[in-house]
């Protein structure tokens, strides 16, 4: 059994087997349904029987998992998946994941994995420069946007009151408050709860009728909170709302945050990829003025899941927030010792996926991917508008919130019918309180033919 678990380096025949099996499975997926087309009853009995008492031959074990996933998922690698940014991953990222797994470096401490940490930190610094943060800005990879956003709240709380580190929320004699638009990503509620300031710390500021933070409403909410004894600590602007790709007024947010002495975070979880494109990046103007920024690699940059980034112009603050000394860890006081500069301790080599994606494609490769997405999204909405639909959002990004000719009430039926058909996955959401069909074309495998086929399908449904 030891041989199956820990084969010698020259006895890794399963690598080739696995490559072949994956290639076949992904081909099956791409020609099949974007929706799960088997139901849980087809795998649950086998799982229930699996008591791990009898070892299974490795290729049989893996083939079962691959077959089960081939029919048992909404398929992000399917070209008709017009979903929630879960990307068809770049092949480079997929290979990178395999390389990271094979070496399995522990990158929480620089001295344990100097090469891996340097590769990651290089990507982080390049990304910070790409969005215009000043020289000396830094940060780290995270599990995703939520961890990065959580880190921004810790920064805001520690920078507004250095006692926060020891005393937590009790360092404040008032309720700390933070400001996001009501179109923001609502992980903010869980984040506020987990950092100990409670969900009521989150102010969901009204939008301007076009999905962006209403600046007057923001100023007024801050005023009202101060008068009632709260302690505002941060504004988190969204650069690319999850729903509709709308970008809050970043310059105005900066001005107000500076005037009120608040931390300014910009959540560009999916929108950050616009920075790759010379023609589209101006939509992010003002992001360079943020104190900190979230960008997910696993959304529009199309790496495999579990890859976000936290970037900040003030990285020394991270060392103050996350600093700990233990006897069993190699002594560290360097910004490259990630366990004392970030939330995670044991750490996977996350950044290799974006490193290899960017190295192989270049910024221009990502720019093409992003621009292609935006083009396809425009093709979809133009064709639907010609068929009596209305596009409700006006985003520079690749997401369209569309209302069918009959009005919002028909959206649920139409989206259900699309999902039933199986060739496409899109979703229903609300934009400025109106139900819409949401199509997000960030999938690198989608092309114009798929868009035409979706339009044809929608024509038969309305
Ligand atoms: C997806 C998203 C998040 C959350 O990121 P995860 O990677 O899912 O944790 C936060 N903000 C925005 C704007 C997002 O689109």
CSV table of C-alpha atoms and ligand atoms in Angstrom, one decimal:
chain,number,residue,atom,x,y,z
A,1,UNK,CA,0.0,0.0,0.0
A,2,UNK,CA,2.9,2.3,0.7
A,3,UNK,CA,3.7,2.0,-3.0
A,4,UNK,CA,0.3,3.3,-4.0
A,5,UNK,CA,0.5,6.2,-1.6
A,6,UNK,CA,4.1,7.2,-2.0
A,7,UNK,CA,5.5,5.8,-5.3
A,8,UNK,CA,9.1,6.5,-6.2
A,9,UNK,CA,9.6,9.5,-8.4
A,10,UNK,CA,10.3,7.3,-11.4
A,11,UNK,CA,7.1,5.3,-10.9
A,12,UNK,CA,4.5,7.9,-11.6
A,13,UNK,CA,2.7,6.2,-14.4
A,14,UNK,CA,-0.6,7.5,-13.1
A,15,UNK,CA,0.3,11.0,-14.3
A,16,UNK,CA,0.0,9.9,-17.9
A,17,UNK,CA,-3.1,7.9,-17.2
A,18,UNK,CA,-4.7,10.9,-15.5
A,19,UNK,CA,-3.9,13.3,-18.3
A,20,UNK,CA,-5.6,11.0,-20.8
A,21,UNK,CA,-8.6,10.4,-18.6
A,22,UNK,CA,-9.1,14.2,-18.0
A,23,UNK,CA,-8.8,15.0,-21.6
A,24,UNK,CA,-11.5,12.5,-22.4
A,25,UNK,CA,-13.7,13.6,-19.6
A,26,UNK,CA,-13.5,17.3,-20.5
A,27,UNK,CA,-14.3,16.5,-24.1
A,28,UNK,CA,-17.4,14.7,-22.9
A,29,UNK,CA,-18.3,17.7,-20.8
A,30,UNK,CA,-17.9,20.2,-23.6
A,31,UNK,CA,-20.2,18.2,-25.9
A,32,UNK,CA,-22.8,17.5,-23.2
A,33,UNK,CA,-24.8,19.6,-20.8
A,34,UNK,CA,-23.7,22.7,-18.9
A,35,UNK,CA,-26.1,21.5,-16.2
A,36,UNK,CA,-25.8,18.4,-14.0
A,37,UNK,CA,-27.3,15.6,-16.0
A,38,UNK,CA,-27.3,12.9,-13.5
A,39,UNK,CA,-29.0,13.3,-10.1
A,40,UNK,CA,-27.6,12.6,-6.7
A,41,UNK,CA,-29.2,9.1,-6.6
A,42,UNK,CA,-26.6,8.0,-9.2
A,43,UNK,CA,-23.7,8.5,-6.8
A,44,UNK,CA,-25.1,8.5,-3.3
A,45,UNK,CA,-25.6,4.7,-3.1
A,46,UNK,CA,-21.9,4.1,-4.1
A,47,UNK,CA,-20.8,6.7,-1.6
A,48,UNK,CA,-22.9,5.1,1.1
A,49,UNK,CA,-21.3,1.8,0.4
A,50,UNK,CA,-17.8,3.3,0.6
A,51,UNK,CA,-16.7,2.6,4.1
A,52,UNK,CA,-13.0,2.7,3.2
A,53,UNK,CA,-12.5,-0.8,4.6
A,54,UNK,CA,-11.2,-2.3,1.3
A,55,UNK,CA,-8.6,-0.5,-0.7
A,56,UNK,CA,-9.5,0.2,-4.4
A,57,UNK,CA,-7.2,0.1,-7.3
A,58,UNK,CA,-6.1,3.7,-8.1
A,59,UNK,CA,-7.2,4.1,-11.7
A,60,UNK,CA,-10.6,2.6,-10.8
A,61,UNK,CA,-10.9,5.0,-7.8
A,62,UNK,CA,-10.0,8.0,-9.9
A,63,UNK,CA,-12.2,7.0,-12.9
A,64,UNK,CA,-15.2,6.8,-10.6
A,65,UNK,CA,-14.6,10.4,-9.3
A,66,UNK,CA,-14.0,11.7,-12.8
A,67,UNK,CA,-17.1,10.0,-14.2
A,68,UNK,CA,-19.2,11.3,-11.3
A,69,UNK,CA,-18.0,14.9,-11.8
A,70,UNK,CA,-18.5,14.6,-15.6
A,71,UNK,CA,-22.2,14.5,-15.1
A,72,UNK,CA,-22.7,15.7,-11.6
A,73,UNK,CA,-21.8,19.4,-11.8
A,74,UNK,CA,-22.8,22.7,-13.3
A,75,UNK,CA,-19.7,22.7,-15.6
A,76,UNK,CA,-17.6,25.8,-15.5
A,77,UNK,CA,-15.5,24.5,-18.4
A,78,UNK,CA,-18.5,24.2,-20.7
A,79,UNK,CA,-18.6,26.9,-23.3
A,80,UNK,CA,-22.2,27.6,-22.5
A,81,UNK,CA,-21.5,28.4,-18.9
A,82,UNK,CA,-22.3,32.1,-18.6
A,83,UNK,CA,-22.2,32.1,-14.9
A,84,UNK,CA,-20.9,33.6,-11.8
A,85,UNK,CA,-17.3,34.1,-12.9
A,86,UNK,CA,-16.3,30.6,-12.0
A,87,UNK,CA,-13.9,30.3,-14.9
A,88,UNK,CA,-13.1,27.6,-17.3
A,89,UNK,CA,-9.5,27.7,-15.9
A,90,UNK,CA,-6.6,28.5,-18.1
A,91,UNK,CA,-4.6,25.4,-18.9
A,92,UNK,CA,-1.5,27.2,-17.5
A,93,UNK,CA,-3.3,27.5,-14.1
A,94,UNK,CA,-4.4,23.9,-14.2
A,95,UNK,CA,-0.8,22.8,-14.9
A,96,UNK,CA,0.4,25.2,-12.2
A,97,UNK,CA,-1.9,23.5,-9.7
A,98,UNK,CA,-0.4,20.2,-10.5
A,99,UNK,CA,3.2,21.5,-10.2
A,100,UNK,CA,2.3,23.1,-6.8
A,101,UNK,CA,0.8,19.9,-5.6
A,102,UNK,CA,3.8,17.8,-6.7
A,103,UNK,CA,6.3,19.9,-4.8
A,104,UNK,CA,3.7,20.9,-2.1
A,105,UNK,CA,5.8,23.7,-0.7
A,106,UNK,CA,4.8,25.2,2.7
A,107,UNK,CA,5.0,28.8,1.9
A,108,UNK,CA,4.0,30.4,5.2
A,109,UNK,CA,7.7,31.0,6.1
A,110,UNK,CA,10.2,32.5,3.7
A,111,UNK,CA,13.0,30.2,4.8
A,112,UNK,CA,11.0,27.1,4.0
A,113,UNK,CA,10.1,28.0,0.5
A,114,UNK,CA,12.2,31.0,-0.7
A,115,UNK,CA,11.7,30.3,-4.4
A,116,UNK,CA,8.0,29.9,-4.1
A,117,UNK,CA,7.5,33.0,-1.9
A,118,UNK,CA,9.6,35.1,-4.3
A,119,UNK,CA,7.5,34.0,-7.3
A,120,UNK,CA,4.2,34.8,-5.4
A,121,UNK,CA,5.4,38.1,-4.1
A,122,UNK,CA,6.7,39.1,-7.6
A,123,UNK,CA,3.2,38.5,-9.0
A,124,UNK,CA,1.7,40.6,-6.1
A,125,UNK,CA,4.0,43.5,-6.7
A,126,UNK,CA,3.5,43.4,-10.4
A,127,UNK,CA,-0.3,43.4,-9.9
A,128,UNK,CA,-0.1,46.3,-7.5
A,129,UNK,CA,2.0,48.3,-10.1
A,130,UNK,CA,-0.4,47.3,-12.9
A,131,UNK,CA,-3.3,48.9,-11.1
A,132,UNK,CA,-1.2,52.0,-10.3
A,133,UNK,CA,-0.5,51.5,-6.6
A,134,UNK,CA,2.8,53.2,-5.6
A,135,UNK,CA,6.2,51.5,-5.5
A,136,UNK,CA,6.5,49.7,-2.2
A,137,UNK,CA,2.9,48.4,-2.3
A,138,UNK,CA,2.5,44.8,-1.6
A,139,UNK,CA,0.1,42.2,-0.1
A,140,UNK,CA,-0.5,38.5,-0.5
A,141,UNK,CA,-2.5,35.8,-2.1
A,142,UNK,CA,-5.7,34.7,-0.3
A,143,UNK,CA,-8.2,31.9,-0.6
A,144,UNK,CA,-10.5,34.3,-2.5
A,145,UNK,CA,-12.1,37.7,-2.5
A,146,UNK,CA,-13.8,37.2,0.9
A,147,UNK,CA,-10.5,36.6,2.7
A,148,UNK,CA,-9.0,39.6,1.0
A,149,UNK,CA,-12.0,41.8,2.0
A,150,UNK,CA,-11.8,40.5,5.5
A,151,UNK,CA,-8.2,41.6,5.6
A,152,UNK,CA,-9.2,45.1,4.5
A,153,UNK,CA,-11.6,45.4,7.5
A,154,UNK,CA,-8.8,44.3,9.9
A,155,UNK,CA,-6.6,47.0,8.3
A,156,UNK,CA,-9.3,49.6,8.7
A,157,UNK,CA,-10.0,48.7,12.3
A,158,UNK,CA,-6.3,48.5,13.3
A,159,UNK,CA,-5.4,51.7,11.5
A,160,UNK,CA,-8.3,53.7,13.1
A,161,UNK,CA,-7.4,52.4,16.5
A,162,UNK,CA,-4.1,50.6,17.3
A,163,UNK,CA,-5.7,49.1,20.4
A,164,UNK,CA,-7.9,47.0,18.2
A,165,UNK,CA,-5.2,44.3,18.0
A,166,UNK,CA,-5.2,43.5,21.7
A,167,UNK,CA,-8.8,44.5,22.7
A,168,UNK,CA,-10.8,43.8,19.5
A,169,UNK,CA,-14.0,45.7,19.2
A,170,UNK,CA,-13.7,46.7,22.9
A,171,UNK,CA,-10.9,49.1,21.9
A,172,UNK,CA,-13.6,51.2,20.4
A,173,UNK,CA,-16.0,52.9,22.8
A,174,UNK,CA,-18.4,53.3,19.9
A,175,UNK,CA,-19.9,51.0,17.3
A,176,UNK,CA,-17.4,50.9,14.4
A,177,UNK,CA,-19.2,51.2,11.0
A,178,UNK,CA,-18.2,50.4,7.5
A,179,UNK,CA,-19.8,51.6,4.3
A,180,UNK,CA,-20.6,49.6,1.1
A,181,UNK,CA,-23.3,50.0,-1.4
A,182,UNK,CA,-26.4,47.7,-1.3
A,183,UNK,CA,-25.2,46.2,-4.6
A,184,UNK,CA,-21.9,45.2,-2.9
A,185,UNK,CA,-20.9,41.5,-2.3
A,186,UNK,CA,-22.7,40.6,0.9
A,187,UNK,CA,-19.9,38.6,2.4
A,188,UNK,CA,-19.3,42.0,4.1
A,189,UNK,CA,-22.0,40.9,6.6
A,190,UNK,CA,-20.2,37.6,7.5
A,191,UNK,CA,-16.9,39.5,7.6
A,192,UNK,CA,-18.2,42.1,10.1
A,193,UNK,CA,-19.5,39.4,12.2
A,194,UNK,CA,-16.3,37.4,12.2
A,195,UNK,CA,-14.1,40.3,13.1
A,196,UNK,CA,-16.3,40.9,16.1
A,197,UNK,CA,-18.0,44.2,15.2
A,198,UNK,CA,-21.3,42.6,14.3
A,199,UNK,CA,-23.4,42.6,11.2
A,200,UNK,CA,-24.9,45.9,12.2
A,201,UNK,CA,-21.6,47.5,11.5
A,202,UNK,CA,-22.3,47.2,7.8
A,203,UNK,CA,-24.1,50.2,6.2
A,204,UNK,CA,-25.7,49.2,2.9
A,205,UNK,CA,-25.7,52.6,1.2
A,206,UNK,CA,-28.3,53.3,-1.4
A,207,UNK,CA,-27.4,53.2,-5.1
A,208,UNK,CA,-27.9,55.9,-7.7
A,209,UNK,CA,-30.5,54.0,-9.8
A,210,UNK,CA,-27.7,52.7,-12.0
A,211,UNK,CA,-26.1,50.2,-9.5
A,212,UNK,CA,-23.4,52.5,-8.2
A,213,UNK,CA,-22.9,53.9,-4.7
A,214,UNK,CA,-24.9,57.1,-4.3
A,215,UNK,CA,-22.4,59.6,-3.0
A,216,UNK,CA,-24.9,61.9,-1.3
A,217,UNK,CA,-26.4,58.9,0.5
A,218,UNK,CA,-23.0,57.8,1.6
A,219,UNK,CA,-22.1,61.3,3.0
A,220,UNK,CA,-25.4,61.5,4.7
A,221,UNK,CA,-25.2,58.0,6.3
A,222,UNK,CA,-21.7,58.8,7.6
A,223,UNK,CA,-22.9,62.1,9.1
A,224,UNK,CA,-25.9,60.5,10.7
A,225,UNK,CA,-23.8,57.7,12.2
A,226,UNK,CA,-21.3,60.2,13.7
A,227,UNK,CA,-24.1,62.2,15.2
A,228,UNK,CA,-25.5,59.0,16.8
A,229,UNK,CA,-22.1,58.1,18.3
A,230,UNK,CA,-20.9,55.5,15.8
A,231,UNK,CA,-17.3,55.4,14.7
A,232,UNK,CA,-17.0,55.1,10.9
A,233,UNK,CA,-13.8,53.3,9.9
A,234,UNK,CA,-13.9,52.4,6.2
A,235,UNK,CA,-15.5,52.9,2.8
A,236,UNK,CA,-15.4,49.8,0.6
A,237,UNK,CA,-16.1,50.8,-3.0
A,238,UNK,CA,-17.0,48.0,-5.4
A,239,UNK,CA,-15.3,48.1,-8.8
A,240,UNK,CA,-17.5,45.7,-10.7
A,241,UNK,CA,-20.6,44.7,-8.7
A,242,UNK,CA,-21.1,40.9,-8.8
A,243,UNK,CA,-24.6,41.3,-10.2
A,244,UNK,CA,-24.1,43.9,-12.8
A,245,UNK,CA,-20.5,45.0,-13.2
A,246,UNK,CA,-21.1,48.5,-12.0
A,247,UNK,CA,-18.2,50.6,-10.7
A,248,UNK,CA,-18.7,52.9,-7.7
A,249,UNK,CA,-17.4,56.5,-8.2
A,250,UNK,CA,-13.8,55.8,-7.1
A,251,UNK,CA,-12.4,59.3,-7.1
A,252,UNK,CA,-15.4,60.6,-5.1
A,253,UNK,CA,-15.0,57.7,-2.7
A,254,UNK,CA,-11.4,58.6,-2.2
A,255,UNK,CA,-12.2,62.3,-1.5
A,256,UNK,CA,-14.8,61.5,1.0
A,257,UNK,CA,-12.8,58.8,2.7
A,258,UNK,CA,-9.8,61.2,3.0
A,259,UNK,CA,-12.0,64.0,4.3
A,260,UNK,CA,-13.5,61.7,6.9
A,261,UNK,CA,-10.2,59.9,7.7
A,262,UNK,CA,-11.5,56.5,6.6
A,263,UNK,CA,-9.7,53.5,5.1
A,264,UNK,CA,-10.6,53.2,1.4
A,265,UNK,CA,-10.8,49.7,0.1
A,266,UNK,CA,-11.7,48.9,-3.5
A,267,UNK,CA,-13.3,45.5,-4.1
A,268,UNK,CA,-12.3,44.7,-7.7
A,269,UNK,CA,-12.7,40.9,-7.2
A,270,UNK,CA,-13.7,40.3,-10.8
A,271,UNK,CA,-13.4,43.8,-12.3
A,272,UNK,CA,-9.7,44.0,-11.5
A,273,UNK,CA,-8.9,42.0,-14.7
A,274,UNK,CA,-9.8,45.2,-16.7
A,275,UNK,CA,-6.3,46.4,-15.6
A,276,UNK,CA,-4.8,44.0,-18.2
A,277,UNK,CA,-6.5,45.8,-21.1
A,278,UNK,CA,-5.1,49.1,-22.4
A,279,UNK,CA,-8.5,49.9,-24.0
A,280,UNK,CA,-10.7,49.0,-21.0
A,281,UNK,CA,-8.6,49.8,-18.0
A,282,UNK,CA,-9.6,53.4,-17.7
A,283,UNK,CA,-12.9,52.2,-16.3
A,284,UNK,CA,-10.9,51.5,-13.1
A,285,UNK,CA,-9.6,55.0,-12.8
A,286,UNK,CA,-9.2,55.9,-9.2
A,287,UNK,CA,-8.4,52.4,-8.0
A,288,UNK,CA,-4.8,53.5,-7.6
A,289,UNK,CA,-5.8,55.8,-4.8
A,290,UNK,CA,-7.2,53.0,-2.6
A,291,UNK,CA,-5.5,52.1,0.7
A,292,UNK,CA,-6.2,48.5,-0.3
A,293,UNK,CA,-7.6,46.4,-3.1
A,294,UNK,CA,-9.1,43.0,-3.6
A,295,UNK,CA,-8.6,41.2,-7.0
A,296,UNK,CA,-9.5,37.6,-7.5
A,297,UNK,CA,-7.3,35.5,-9.7
A,298,UNK,CA,-10.0,32.8,-9.9
A,299,UNK,CA,-12.5,35.0,-11.6
A,300,UNK,CA,-11.7,36.9,-14.8
A,301,UNK,CA,-8.0,36.0,-14.7
A,302,UNK,CA,-9.3,32.5,-15.0
A,303,UNK,CA,-7.1,30.6,-12.6
A,304,UNK,CA,-8.4,27.5,-10.8
A,305,UNK,CA,-10.5,28.1,-7.7
A,306,UNK,CA,-9.2,29.4,-4.4
A,307,UNK,CA,-7.0,32.3,-5.6
A,308,UNK,CA,-7.6,35.9,-4.5
A,309,UNK,CA,-5.3,38.8,-3.8
A,310,UNK,CA,-5.0,41.4,-1.2
A,311,UNK,CA,-3.0,44.5,-2.2
A,312,UNK,CA,-2.1,47.5,-0.1
A,313,UNK,CA,-0.1,50.6,-0.2
A,314,UNK,CA,0.6,50.1,3.5
A,315,UNK,CA,2.0,46.6,3.9
A,316,UNK,CA,3.7,47.3,7.2
A,317,UNK,CA,0.3,47.4,8.8
A,318,UNK,CA,-0.2,43.7,7.9
A,319,UNK,CA,2.9,42.9,10.0
A,320,UNK,CA,1.4,44.8,12.9
A,321,UNK,CA,-2.0,43.0,12.6
A,322,UNK,CA,-0.9,39.4,12.1
A,323,UNK,CA,2.3,39.3,14.1
A,324,UNK,CA,2.8,36.4,16.4
A,325,UNK,CA,5.9,34.7,17.9
A,326,UNK,CA,6.0,31.0,18.5
A,327,UNK,CA,8.8,28.6,19.6
A,328,UNK,CA,8.2,26.1,16.9
A,329,UNK,CA,8.3,28.4,13.9
A,330,UNK,CA,11.6,29.6,12.4
A,331,UNK,CA,12.0,33.1,13.9
A,332,UNK,CA,10.6,35.6,11.4
A,333,UNK,CA,10.1,39.3,11.2
A,334,UNK,CA,10.2,39.7,7.4
A,335,UNK,CA,7.3,40.9,5.2
A,336,UNK,CA,8.0,37.7,3.2
A,337,UNK,CA,7.0,35.5,6.2
A,338,UNK,CA,3.4,35.2,5.2
A,339,UNK,CA,2.2,33.6,8.4
A,340,UNK,CA,2.9,36.9,10.3
A,341,UNK,CA,1.5,39.1,7.5
A,342,UNK,CA,-1.7,37.4,6.6
A,343,UNK,CA,-4.7,35.5,7.8
A,344,UNK,CA,-3.6,32.0,6.8
A,345,UNK,CA,-0.9,29.9,8.4
A,346,UNK,CA,-0.1,26.8,6.5
A,347,UNK,CA,-0.2,28.0,2.9
A,348,UNK,CA,-0.6,26.5,-0.4
A,349,UNK,CA,1.5,27.9,-3.3
A,350,UNK,CA,-1.5,29.8,-4.7
A,351,UNK,CA,0.2,32.4,-6.8
A,352,UNK,CA,1.9,30.0,-9.2
A,353,UNK,CA,-1.3,29.7,-11.1
A,354,UNK,CA,-1.4,33.4,-11.9
A,355,UNK,CA,2.3,33.5,-12.4
A,356,UNK,CA,2.2,30.9,-15.1
A,357,UNK,CA,-1.0,32.2,-16.7
A,358,UNK,CA,0.6,35.7,-16.9
A,359,UNK,CA,4.0,34.4,-18.0
A,360,UNK,CA,2.6,32.2,-20.8
A,361,UNK,CA,-0.1,34.7,-22.0
A,362,UNK,CA,1.5,38.0,-21.1
A,363,UNK,CA,-0.7,40.9,-20.1
A,364,UNK,CA,-1.7,41.1,-23.7
A,365,UNK,CA,-3.1,37.5,-23.6
A,366,UNK,CA,-5.3,38.4,-20.6
A,367,UNK,CA,-6.2,41.7,-22.3
A,368,UNK,CA,-7.4,39.7,-25.4
A,369,UNK,CA,-9.4,37.4,-23.2
A,370,UNK,CA,-11.0,40.3,-21.3
A,371,UNK,CA,-11.7,42.3,-24.5
A,372,UNK,CA,-13.2,39.2,-26.2
A,373,UNK,CA,-15.5,38.7,-23.3
A,374,UNK,CA,-16.7,42.3,-23.4
A,375,UNK,CA,-17.2,42.0,-27.2
A,376,UNK,CA,-19.3,38.8,-26.9
A,377,UNK,CA,-21.4,40.4,-24.1
A,378,UNK,CA,-22.1,43.3,-26.4
A,379,UNK,CA,-23.0,40.9,-29.3
A,380,UNK,CA,-25.5,39.2,-27.0
A,381,UNK,CA,-27.2,42.3,-25.8
A,382,UNK,CA,-27.2,43.9,-29.2
A,383,UNK,CA,-28.9,40.9,-30.7
A,384,UNK,CA,-31.4,40.6,-27.9
A,385,UNK,CA,-32.2,44.3,-28.0
A,386,UNK,CA,-33.0,43.9,-31.7
A,387,UNK,CA,-35.5,41.2,-30.5
A,388,UNK,CA,-37.2,43.5,-28.1
A,389,UNK,CA,-35.2,42.9,-25.0
A,390,UNK,CA,-33.9,45.7,-22.8
A,391,UNK,CA,-30.4,45.9,-21.3
A,392,UNK,CA,-30.8,47.4,-17.8
A,393,UNK,CA,-27.2,47.8,-16.7
A,394,UNK,CA,-24.6,49.9,-18.4
A,395,UNK,CA,-21.3,48.2,-17.5
A,396,UNK,CA,-17.9,48.4,-19.1
A,397,UNK,CA,-17.5,44.7,-18.1
A,398,UNK,CA,-18.8,41.5,-19.6
A,399,UNK,CA,-22.1,41.1,-17.8
A,400,UNK,CA,-25.5,41.9,-19.1
A,401,UNK,CA,-28.7,42.3,-17.0
A,402,UNK,CA,-31.4,41.8,-19.5
A,403,UNK,CA,-35.2,42.2,-19.4
A,404,UNK,CA,-37.3,40.2,-21.8
A,405,UNK,CA,-40.0,41.8,-24.0
A,406,UNK,CA,-42.8,40.8,-21.7
A,407,UNK,CA,-41.2,42.4,-18.7
A,408,UNK,CA,-39.5,41.2,-15.5
A,409,UNK,CA,-42.2,38.7,-14.5
A,410,UNK,CA,-41.1,36.4,-17.3
A,411,UNK,CA,-37.5,36.1,-16.2
A,412,UNK,CA,-37.9,33.1,-13.9
A,413,UNK,CA,-39.6,31.0,-16.5
A,414,UNK,CA,-37.1,31.9,-19.2
A,415,UNK,CA,-34.1,31.2,-17.0
A,416,UNK,CA,-35.6,27.9,-15.9
A,417,UNK,CA,-36.2,27.0,-19.6
A,418,UNK,CA,-32.6,27.9,-20.5
A,419,UNK,CA,-31.2,25.7,-17.7
A,420,UNK,CA,-33.6,22.9,-18.7
A,421,UNK,CA,-32.3,23.0,-22.2
A,422,UNK,CA,-28.8,22.4,-20.8
A,423,UNK,CA,-26.7,24.0,-23.5
A,424,UNK,CA,-26.3,27.2,-21.4
A,425,UNK,CA,-26.2,28.2,-17.9
A,426,UNK,CA,-27.3,31.8,-17.0
A,427,UNK,CA,-29.1,33.1,-14.0
A,428,UNK,CA,-31.8,35.3,-12.6
A,429,UNK,CA,-31.0,38.3,-10.5
A,430,UNK,CA,-32.3,41.7,-9.6
A,431,UNK,CA,-30.9,44.9,-10.9
A,432,UNK,CA,-32.0,48.0,-9.1
A,433,UNK,CA,-34.9,45.9,-7.7
A,434,UNK,CA,-36.1,44.7,-11.2
A,435,UNK,CA,-35.8,40.9,-12.1
A,436,UNK,CA,-33.4,40.4,-15.0
A,437,UNK,CA,-31.7,37.5,-16.8
A,438,UNK,CA,-28.0,37.8,-16.0
A,439,UNK,CA,-25.5,36.6,-18.6
A,440,UNK,CA,-21.9,36.9,-17.7
A,441,UNK,CA,-19.5,36.1,-20.5
A,442,UNK,CA,-16.2,35.7,-18.7
A,443,UNK,CA,-15.7,32.1,-19.9
A,444,UNK,CA,-12.7,31.9,-22.2
A,445,UNK,CA,-14.2,29.0,-24.1
A,446,UNK,CA,-17.3,30.8,-25.2
A,447,UNK,CA,-17.3,32.2,-28.8
A,448,UNK,CA,-19.7,34.0,-31.2
A,449,UNK,CA,-21.3,30.8,-32.3
A,450,UNK,CA,-22.4,30.1,-28.7
A,451,UNK,CA,-23.8,33.6,-28.4
A,452,UNK,CA,-25.8,33.1,-31.6
A,453,UNK,CA,-27.1,29.8,-30.4
A,454,UNK,CA,-28.2,31.3,-27.1
A,455,UNK,CA,-30.0,34.1,-28.9
A,456,UNK,CA,-31.8,31.5,-31.1
A,457,UNK,CA,-32.8,29.6,-28.0
A,458,UNK,CA,-34.1,32.7,-26.2
A,459,UNK,CA,-36.1,33.6,-29.4
A,460,UNK,CA,-38.0,30.4,-29.1
A,461,UNK,CA,-38.7,31.1,-25.4
A,462,UNK,CA,-40.2,34.6,-25.5
B,1,LIG,C1,-16.9,37.1,-6.0
B,1,LIG,C2,-16.8,38.4,-5.3
B,1,LIG,C3,-16.4,38.5,-4.0
B,1,LIG,C4,-16.1,37.2,-3.1
B,1,LIG,O1,-15.0,36.6,-3.6
B,1,LIG,P1,-14.7,35.0,-3.3
B,1,LIG,O2,-13.5,34.8,-4.1
B,1,LIG,O3,-16.0,34.3,-3.8
B,1,LIG,O4,-14.5,34.9,-1.9
B,1,LIG,C5,-16.3,39.7,-3.4
B,1,LIG,N1,-16.6,40.8,-4.1
B,1,LIG,C6,-17.0,40.8,-5.3
B,1,LIG,C7,-17.4,42.1,-6.0
B,1,LIG,C8,-17.2,39.6,-6.0
B,1,LIG,O5,-17.6,39.5,-7.3
